[in-house]
Short mmCIF file of C-alpha atoms and ligand atoms in Angstrom, two decimals:
data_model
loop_
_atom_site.label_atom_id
_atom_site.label_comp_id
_atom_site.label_asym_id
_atom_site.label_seq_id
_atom_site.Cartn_x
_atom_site.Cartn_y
_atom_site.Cartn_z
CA UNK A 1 62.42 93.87 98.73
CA UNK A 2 63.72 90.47 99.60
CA UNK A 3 67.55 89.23 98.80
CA UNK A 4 69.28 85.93 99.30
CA UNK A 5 72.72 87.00 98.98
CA UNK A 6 75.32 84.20 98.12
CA UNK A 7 79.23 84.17 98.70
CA UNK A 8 81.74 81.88 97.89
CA UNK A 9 84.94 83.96 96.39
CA UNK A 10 87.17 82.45 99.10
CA UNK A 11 87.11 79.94 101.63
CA UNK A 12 83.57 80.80 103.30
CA UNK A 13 80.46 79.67 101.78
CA UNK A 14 77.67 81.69 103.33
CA UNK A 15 74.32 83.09 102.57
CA UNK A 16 72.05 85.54 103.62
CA UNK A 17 68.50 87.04 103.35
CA UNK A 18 68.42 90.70 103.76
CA UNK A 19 65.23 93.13 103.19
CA UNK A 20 65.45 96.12 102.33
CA UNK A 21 69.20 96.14 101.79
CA UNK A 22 69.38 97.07 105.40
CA UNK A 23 67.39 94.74 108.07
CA UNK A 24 69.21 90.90 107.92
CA UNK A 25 67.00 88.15 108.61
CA UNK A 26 69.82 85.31 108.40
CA UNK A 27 73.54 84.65 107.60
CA UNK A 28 74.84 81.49 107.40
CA UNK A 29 78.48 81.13 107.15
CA UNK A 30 80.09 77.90 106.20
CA UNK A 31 84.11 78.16 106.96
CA UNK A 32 86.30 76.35 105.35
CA UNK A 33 88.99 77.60 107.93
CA UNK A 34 89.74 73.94 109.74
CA UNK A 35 90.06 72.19 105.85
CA UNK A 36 92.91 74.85 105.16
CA UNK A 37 94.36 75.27 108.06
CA UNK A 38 97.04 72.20 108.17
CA UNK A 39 98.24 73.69 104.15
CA UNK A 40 98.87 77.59 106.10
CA UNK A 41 96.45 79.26 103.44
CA UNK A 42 93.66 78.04 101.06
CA UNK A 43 94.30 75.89 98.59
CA UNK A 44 91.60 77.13 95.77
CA UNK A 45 90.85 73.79 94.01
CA UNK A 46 90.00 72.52 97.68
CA UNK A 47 88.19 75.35 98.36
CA UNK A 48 85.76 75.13 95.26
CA UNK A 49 85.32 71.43 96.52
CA UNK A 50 84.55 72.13 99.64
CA UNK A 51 81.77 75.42 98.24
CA UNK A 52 79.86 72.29 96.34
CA UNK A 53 79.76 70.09 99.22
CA UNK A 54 78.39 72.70 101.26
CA UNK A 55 76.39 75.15 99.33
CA UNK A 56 73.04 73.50 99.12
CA UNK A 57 73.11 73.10 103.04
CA UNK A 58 73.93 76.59 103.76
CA UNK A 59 71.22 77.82 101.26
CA UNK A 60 68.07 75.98 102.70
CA UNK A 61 69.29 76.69 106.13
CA UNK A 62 69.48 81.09 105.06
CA UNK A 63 66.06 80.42 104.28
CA UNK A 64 64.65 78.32 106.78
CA UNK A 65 66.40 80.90 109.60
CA UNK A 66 64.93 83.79 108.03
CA UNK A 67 61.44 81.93 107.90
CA UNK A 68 61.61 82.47 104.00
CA UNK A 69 60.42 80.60 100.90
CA UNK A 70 61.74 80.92 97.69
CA UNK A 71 58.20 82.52 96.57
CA UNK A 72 59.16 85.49 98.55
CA UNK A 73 62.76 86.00 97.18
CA UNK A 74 62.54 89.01 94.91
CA UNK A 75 66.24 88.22 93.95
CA UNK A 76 68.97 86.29 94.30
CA UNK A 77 72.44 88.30 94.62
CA UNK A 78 75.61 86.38 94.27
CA UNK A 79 79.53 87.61 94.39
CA UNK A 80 81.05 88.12 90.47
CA UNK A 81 84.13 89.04 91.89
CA UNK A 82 87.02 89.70 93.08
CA UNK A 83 88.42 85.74 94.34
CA UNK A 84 89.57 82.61 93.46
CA UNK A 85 87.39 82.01 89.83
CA UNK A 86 86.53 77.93 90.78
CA UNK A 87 85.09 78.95 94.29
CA UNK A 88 83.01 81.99 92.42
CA UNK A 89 81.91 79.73 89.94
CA UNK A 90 80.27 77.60 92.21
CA UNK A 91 77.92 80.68 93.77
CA UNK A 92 77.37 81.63 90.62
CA UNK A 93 76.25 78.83 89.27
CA UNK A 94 74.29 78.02 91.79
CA UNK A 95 72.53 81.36 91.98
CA UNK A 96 71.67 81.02 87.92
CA UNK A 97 70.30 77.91 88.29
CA UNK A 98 68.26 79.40 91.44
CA UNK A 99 66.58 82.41 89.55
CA UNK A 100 66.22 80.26 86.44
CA UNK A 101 63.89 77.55 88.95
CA UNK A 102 62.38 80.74 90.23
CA UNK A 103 62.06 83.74 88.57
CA UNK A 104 63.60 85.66 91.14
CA UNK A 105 66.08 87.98 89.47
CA UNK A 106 69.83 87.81 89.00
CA UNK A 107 71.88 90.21 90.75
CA UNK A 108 75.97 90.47 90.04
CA UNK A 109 77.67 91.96 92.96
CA UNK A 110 81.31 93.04 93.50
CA UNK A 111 82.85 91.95 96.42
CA UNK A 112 84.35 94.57 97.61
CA UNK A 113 81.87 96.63 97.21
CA UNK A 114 79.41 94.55 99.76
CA UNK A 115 82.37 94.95 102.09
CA UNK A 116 81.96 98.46 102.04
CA UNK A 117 78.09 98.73 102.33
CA UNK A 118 77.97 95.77 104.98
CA UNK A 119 78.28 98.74 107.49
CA UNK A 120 74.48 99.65 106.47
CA UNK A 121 73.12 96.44 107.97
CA UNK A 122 71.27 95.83 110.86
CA UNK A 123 70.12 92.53 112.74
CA UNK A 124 67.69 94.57 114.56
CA UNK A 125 64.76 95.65 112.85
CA UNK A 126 64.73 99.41 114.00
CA UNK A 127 68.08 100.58 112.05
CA UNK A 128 69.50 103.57 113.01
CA UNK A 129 70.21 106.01 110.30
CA UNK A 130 72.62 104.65 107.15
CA UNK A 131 75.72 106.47 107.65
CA UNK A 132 76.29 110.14 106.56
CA UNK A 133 77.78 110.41 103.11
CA UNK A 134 79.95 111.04 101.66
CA UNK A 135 82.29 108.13 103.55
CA UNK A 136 85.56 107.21 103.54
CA UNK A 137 85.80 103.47 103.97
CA UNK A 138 89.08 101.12 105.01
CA UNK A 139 88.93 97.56 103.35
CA UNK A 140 91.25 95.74 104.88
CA UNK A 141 90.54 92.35 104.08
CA UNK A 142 93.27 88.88 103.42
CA UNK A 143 92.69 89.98 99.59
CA UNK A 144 92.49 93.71 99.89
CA UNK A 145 93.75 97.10 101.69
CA UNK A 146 91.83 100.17 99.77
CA UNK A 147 90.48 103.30 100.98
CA UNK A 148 87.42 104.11 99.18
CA UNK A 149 85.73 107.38 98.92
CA UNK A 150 81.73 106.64 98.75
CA UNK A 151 79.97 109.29 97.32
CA UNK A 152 76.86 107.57 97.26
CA UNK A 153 76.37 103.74 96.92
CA UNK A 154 77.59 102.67 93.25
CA UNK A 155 79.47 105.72 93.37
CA UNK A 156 83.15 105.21 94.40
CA UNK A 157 86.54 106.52 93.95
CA UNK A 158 89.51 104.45 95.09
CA UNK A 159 91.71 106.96 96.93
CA UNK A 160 94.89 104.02 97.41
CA UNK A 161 95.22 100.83 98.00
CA UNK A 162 98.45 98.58 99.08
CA UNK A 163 101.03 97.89 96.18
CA UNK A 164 102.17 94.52 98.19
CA UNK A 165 100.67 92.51 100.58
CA UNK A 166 97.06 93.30 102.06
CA UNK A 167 96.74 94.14 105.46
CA UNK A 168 95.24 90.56 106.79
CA UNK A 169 97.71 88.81 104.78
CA UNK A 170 100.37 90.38 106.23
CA UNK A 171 98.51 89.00 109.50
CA UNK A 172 98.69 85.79 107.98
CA UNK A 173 102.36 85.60 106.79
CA UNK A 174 103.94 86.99 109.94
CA UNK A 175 101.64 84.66 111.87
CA UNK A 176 103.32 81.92 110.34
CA UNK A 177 106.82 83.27 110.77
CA UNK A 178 105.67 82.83 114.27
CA UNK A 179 104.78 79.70 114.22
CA UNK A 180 100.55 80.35 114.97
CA UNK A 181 97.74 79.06 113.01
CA UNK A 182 96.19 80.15 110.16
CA UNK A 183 94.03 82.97 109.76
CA UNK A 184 96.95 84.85 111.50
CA UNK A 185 94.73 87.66 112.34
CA UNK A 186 93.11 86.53 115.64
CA UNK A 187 95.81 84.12 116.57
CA UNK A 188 98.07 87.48 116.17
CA UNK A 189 95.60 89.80 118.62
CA UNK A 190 95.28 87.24 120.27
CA UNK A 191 99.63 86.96 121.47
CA UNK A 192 99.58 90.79 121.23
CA UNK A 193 97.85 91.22 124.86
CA UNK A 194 101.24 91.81 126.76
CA UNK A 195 101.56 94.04 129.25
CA UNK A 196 104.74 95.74 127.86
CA UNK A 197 106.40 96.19 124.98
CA UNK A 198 110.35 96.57 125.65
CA UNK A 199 110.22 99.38 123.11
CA UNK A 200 110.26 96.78 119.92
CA UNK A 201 109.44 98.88 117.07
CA UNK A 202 109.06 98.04 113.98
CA UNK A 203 108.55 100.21 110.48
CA UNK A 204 106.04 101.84 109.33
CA UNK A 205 105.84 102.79 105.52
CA UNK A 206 104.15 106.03 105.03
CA UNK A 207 104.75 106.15 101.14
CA UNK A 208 104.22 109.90 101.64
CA UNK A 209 101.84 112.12 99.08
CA UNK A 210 99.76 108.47 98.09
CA UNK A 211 96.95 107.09 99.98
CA UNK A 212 98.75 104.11 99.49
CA UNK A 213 99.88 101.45 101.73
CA UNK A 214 102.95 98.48 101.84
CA UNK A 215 103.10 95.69 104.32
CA UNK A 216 106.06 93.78 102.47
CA UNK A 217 108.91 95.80 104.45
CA UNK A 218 107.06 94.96 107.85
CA UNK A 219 106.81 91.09 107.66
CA UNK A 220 110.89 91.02 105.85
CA UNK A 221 111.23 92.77 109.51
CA UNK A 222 109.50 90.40 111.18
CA UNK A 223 111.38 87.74 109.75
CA UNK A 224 114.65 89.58 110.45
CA UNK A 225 113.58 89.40 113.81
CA UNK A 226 112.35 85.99 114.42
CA UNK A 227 115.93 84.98 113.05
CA UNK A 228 118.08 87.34 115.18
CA UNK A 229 116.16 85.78 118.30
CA UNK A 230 116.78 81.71 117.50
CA UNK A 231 120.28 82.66 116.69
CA UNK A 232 120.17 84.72 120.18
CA UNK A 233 117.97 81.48 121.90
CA UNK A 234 115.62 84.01 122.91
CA UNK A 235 112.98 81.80 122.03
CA UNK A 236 111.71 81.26 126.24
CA UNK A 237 109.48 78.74 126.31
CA UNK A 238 106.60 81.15 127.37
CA UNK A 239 106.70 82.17 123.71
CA UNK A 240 107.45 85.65 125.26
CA UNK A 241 110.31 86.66 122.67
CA UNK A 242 107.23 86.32 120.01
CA UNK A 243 104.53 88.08 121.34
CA UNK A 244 106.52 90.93 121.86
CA UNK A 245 107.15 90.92 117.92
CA UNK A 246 103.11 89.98 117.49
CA UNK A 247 102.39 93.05 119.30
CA UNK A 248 104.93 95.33 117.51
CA UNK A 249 103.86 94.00 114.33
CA UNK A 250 99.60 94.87 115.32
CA UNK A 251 100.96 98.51 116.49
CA UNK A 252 102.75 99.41 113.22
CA UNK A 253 99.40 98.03 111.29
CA UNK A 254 97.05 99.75 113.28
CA UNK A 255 99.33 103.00 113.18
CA UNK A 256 99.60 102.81 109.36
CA UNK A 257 95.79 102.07 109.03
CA UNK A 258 94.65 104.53 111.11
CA UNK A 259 96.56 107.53 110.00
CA UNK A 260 96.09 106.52 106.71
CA UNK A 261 92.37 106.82 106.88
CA UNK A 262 92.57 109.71 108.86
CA UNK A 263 94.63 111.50 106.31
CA UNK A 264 91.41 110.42 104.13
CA UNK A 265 88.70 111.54 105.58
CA UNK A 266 90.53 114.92 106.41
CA UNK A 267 91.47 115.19 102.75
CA UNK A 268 88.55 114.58 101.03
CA UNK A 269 85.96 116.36 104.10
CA UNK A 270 84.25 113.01 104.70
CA UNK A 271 81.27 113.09 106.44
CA UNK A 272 82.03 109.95 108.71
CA UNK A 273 84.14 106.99 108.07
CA UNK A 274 84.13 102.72 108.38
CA UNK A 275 86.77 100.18 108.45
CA UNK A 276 85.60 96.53 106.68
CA UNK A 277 86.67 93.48 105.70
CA UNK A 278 87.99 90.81 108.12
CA UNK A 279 90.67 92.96 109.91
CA UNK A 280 87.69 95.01 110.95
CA UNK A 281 87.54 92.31 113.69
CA UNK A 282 90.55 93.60 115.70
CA UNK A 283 89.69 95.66 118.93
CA UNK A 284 93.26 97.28 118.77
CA UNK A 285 92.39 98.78 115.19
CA UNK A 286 88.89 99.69 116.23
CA UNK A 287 89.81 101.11 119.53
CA UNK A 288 92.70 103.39 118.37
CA UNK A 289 90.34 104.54 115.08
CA UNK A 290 87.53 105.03 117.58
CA UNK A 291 89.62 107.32 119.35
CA UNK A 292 91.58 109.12 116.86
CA UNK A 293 88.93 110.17 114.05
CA UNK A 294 86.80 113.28 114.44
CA UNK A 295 83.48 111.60 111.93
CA UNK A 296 81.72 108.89 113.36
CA UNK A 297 83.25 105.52 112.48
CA UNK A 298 80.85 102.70 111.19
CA UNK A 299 82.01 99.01 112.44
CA UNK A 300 79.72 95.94 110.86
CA UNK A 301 78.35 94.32 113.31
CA UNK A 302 78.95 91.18 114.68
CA UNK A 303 79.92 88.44 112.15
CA UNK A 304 79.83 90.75 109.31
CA UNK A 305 83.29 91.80 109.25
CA UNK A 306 84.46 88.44 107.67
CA UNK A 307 83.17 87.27 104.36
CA UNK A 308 79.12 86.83 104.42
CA UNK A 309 76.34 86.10 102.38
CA UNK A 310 73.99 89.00 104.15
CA UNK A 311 77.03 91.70 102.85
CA UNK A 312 76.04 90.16 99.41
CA UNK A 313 72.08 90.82 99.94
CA UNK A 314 72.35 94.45 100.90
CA UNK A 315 75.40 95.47 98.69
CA UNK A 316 72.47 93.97 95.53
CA UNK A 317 69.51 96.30 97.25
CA UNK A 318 71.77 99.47 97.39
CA UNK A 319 73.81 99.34 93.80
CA UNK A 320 71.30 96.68 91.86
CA UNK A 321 73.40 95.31 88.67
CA UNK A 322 71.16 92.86 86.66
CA UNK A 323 73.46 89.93 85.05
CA UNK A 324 72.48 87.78 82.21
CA UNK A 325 72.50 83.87 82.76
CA UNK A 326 75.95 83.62 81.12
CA UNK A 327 77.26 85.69 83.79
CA UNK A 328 80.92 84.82 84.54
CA UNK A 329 83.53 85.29 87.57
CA UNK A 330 85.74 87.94 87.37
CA UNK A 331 88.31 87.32 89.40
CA UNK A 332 90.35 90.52 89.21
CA UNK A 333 87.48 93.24 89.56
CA UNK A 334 88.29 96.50 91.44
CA UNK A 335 86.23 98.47 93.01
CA UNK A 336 85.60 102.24 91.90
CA UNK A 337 88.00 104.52 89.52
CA UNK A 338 91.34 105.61 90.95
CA UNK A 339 92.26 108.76 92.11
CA UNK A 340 94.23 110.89 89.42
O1 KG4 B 1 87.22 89.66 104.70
P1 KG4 B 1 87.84 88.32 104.97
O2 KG4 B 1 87.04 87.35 105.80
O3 KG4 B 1 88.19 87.58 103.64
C1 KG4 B 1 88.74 88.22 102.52
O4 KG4 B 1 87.96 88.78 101.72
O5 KG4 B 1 89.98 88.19 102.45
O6 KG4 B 1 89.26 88.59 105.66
C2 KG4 B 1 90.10 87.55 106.10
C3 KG4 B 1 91.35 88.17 106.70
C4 KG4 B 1 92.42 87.16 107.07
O7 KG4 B 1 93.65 87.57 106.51
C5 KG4 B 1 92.47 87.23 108.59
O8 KG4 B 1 93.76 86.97 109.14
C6 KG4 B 1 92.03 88.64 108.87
O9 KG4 B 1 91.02 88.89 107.91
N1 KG4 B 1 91.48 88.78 110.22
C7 KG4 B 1 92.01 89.55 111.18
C8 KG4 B 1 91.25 89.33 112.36
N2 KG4 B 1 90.25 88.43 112.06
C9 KG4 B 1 90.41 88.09 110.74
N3 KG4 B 1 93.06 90.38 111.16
C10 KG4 B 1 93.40 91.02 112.30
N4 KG4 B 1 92.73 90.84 113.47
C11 KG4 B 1 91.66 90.01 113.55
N5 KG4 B 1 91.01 89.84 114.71
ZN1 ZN B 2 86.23 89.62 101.85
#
């Protein structure tokens, strides 16, 4: 079966042709990043601009890369949620319109949910095996920090999930207490890679007996910090004073996310384990979970961590929701029931 997934709940517009909701025959990914850059953040109206400038492109090229007409699109798959409702409403919209002209079917898809299944895709045609179930996933993402218990695809429990900031916006704000660019997450990794770290520590919150997670206390550190050193002039003009605070801040997040899942998987007797969602980019946080679980640990491949169309596609193939042609964004939707 054929999907061309479509995603445009934040500032990417991408799509992606997937068969079998495992082998990915294109993903095209559209960022917005340079438009939103100079405004720290994404403006939404901008971004929804921006999604109907671009979406058209970025659809004929998913085809044309995956050497795909629209005759042999079984489906078209497009994200109902959660995001920013004027940037969902231009996927959507352009995905009813698309199965109308068609008659490929119409296929609502959470979000969240195809960041959690993205970890079943392959670019190579020979797959490995999907990943042993049942799997505790980490979605740690500028919108979202959950751990999710999948039973079996369209079968979830949400085990916690942060009650401030997620973990890549934390990533974000502190990179701008720093003065670096927006998305904070790679500019952040990127300062981290000092040699030593003069013992700066900074908090962790356990929030013990919860599966839950807070970032809020970390950055108000952070910005304690970055204070205390201008008043102290420690700000050397190799920037040294603040990579020593990037890399304290990374440790404490990859500390917190790791034992966190850990404490997950060895409560509930997961089978194996996967960390999504754009912080799923940094080496630090895959190395040290590589290392410290004892269940295999699922990465998405390449350029499947950040939002993609192709997560869309396979997310539609493994939990297929039909949605009528007055479908509508939902910006607030959750993923899975929460633990009691
Ligand atoms: O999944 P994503 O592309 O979009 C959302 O659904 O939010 O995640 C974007 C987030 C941003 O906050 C960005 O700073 C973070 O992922 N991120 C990273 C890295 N690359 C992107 N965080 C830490 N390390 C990275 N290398
Ligand atoms: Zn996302």
């Amino acid at each position: 079966m054929r999907i061309l997934g479509i995603e445009t709940s934040c500032d990417e517009t991408s799509a992606g042709v997937v068969d079998d909701g495992r082998q990915v025959r294109s993903n095209v990914v559209a960022s917005q990043i340079p438009v939103h850059r100079r405004f720290g953040g994404v403006v939404p109206e901008i971004a929804s601009r921006q999604h109907v400038m671009t979406i058209t492109g970025v659809i004929r090229q998913a085809l044309a890369d995956a050497g795909s007409s629209w005759r042999e699109v079984d489906a078209v798959a497009v994200t109902v949620g959660p995001g920013l409702s004027g940037s969902l409403l231009v996927g959507i919209n352009f995905a009813k319109g698309a199965a109308l002209a068609t008659g490929a079917k119409l296929l609502a898809v959470n979000h969240i949910e195809a960041h959690v299944l993205s970890v079943w895709l392959s670019s190579v045609a020979s797959a490995g095996p999907a990943p042993d179930l049942p799997l505790v996933a980490l979605v740690a993402s500028g919108g979202h920090t959950e751990l999710i218990l999948v039973d079996a695809p369209g079968e979830y429990r949400r085990l916690g999930q942060t009650r401030d900031d997620a973990a890549g916006e934390a990533y974000d704000k502190v990179a701008r207490l720093l003065g670096m660019e927006y998305p904070g997450g790679p500019a952040i990794e990127e300062a981290a890679r000092v040699t030593d770290s003069e013992g700066l520590s900074l908090p962790r919150a356990w929030l013990p007996g919860t599966h839950d997670f807070s970032f809020s206390g970390l950055k108000t550190a952070v910005a304690r910090l970055v204070r205390e050193g201008e008043a102290n002039g420690d700000a050397e003009p190799d920037g040294r004073h603040k990579r020593l605070i990037a890399q304290a801040f990374q440790q404490s997040v990859v500390d917190v996310l790791c034992t966190k899942l850990l404490a997950a998987v060895e409560e509930t007797g997961a089978c194996s384990a996967a960390i999504v969602g754009g912080v799923a980019n940094n080496s630090a946080l895959r190395e040290a979970a590589t290392q410290r679980l004892n269940v295999p640990l699922h990465l998405p491949e390449p350029g499947l961590s950040s939002d993609n169309g192709a997560m869309i596609a396979g997310a539609a193939y493994w939990n297929p929701v039909e949605a009528p042609l007055n479908v509508e964004p939902q910006p607030s939707l959750q993923l899975g029931e929460a633990s009691a």
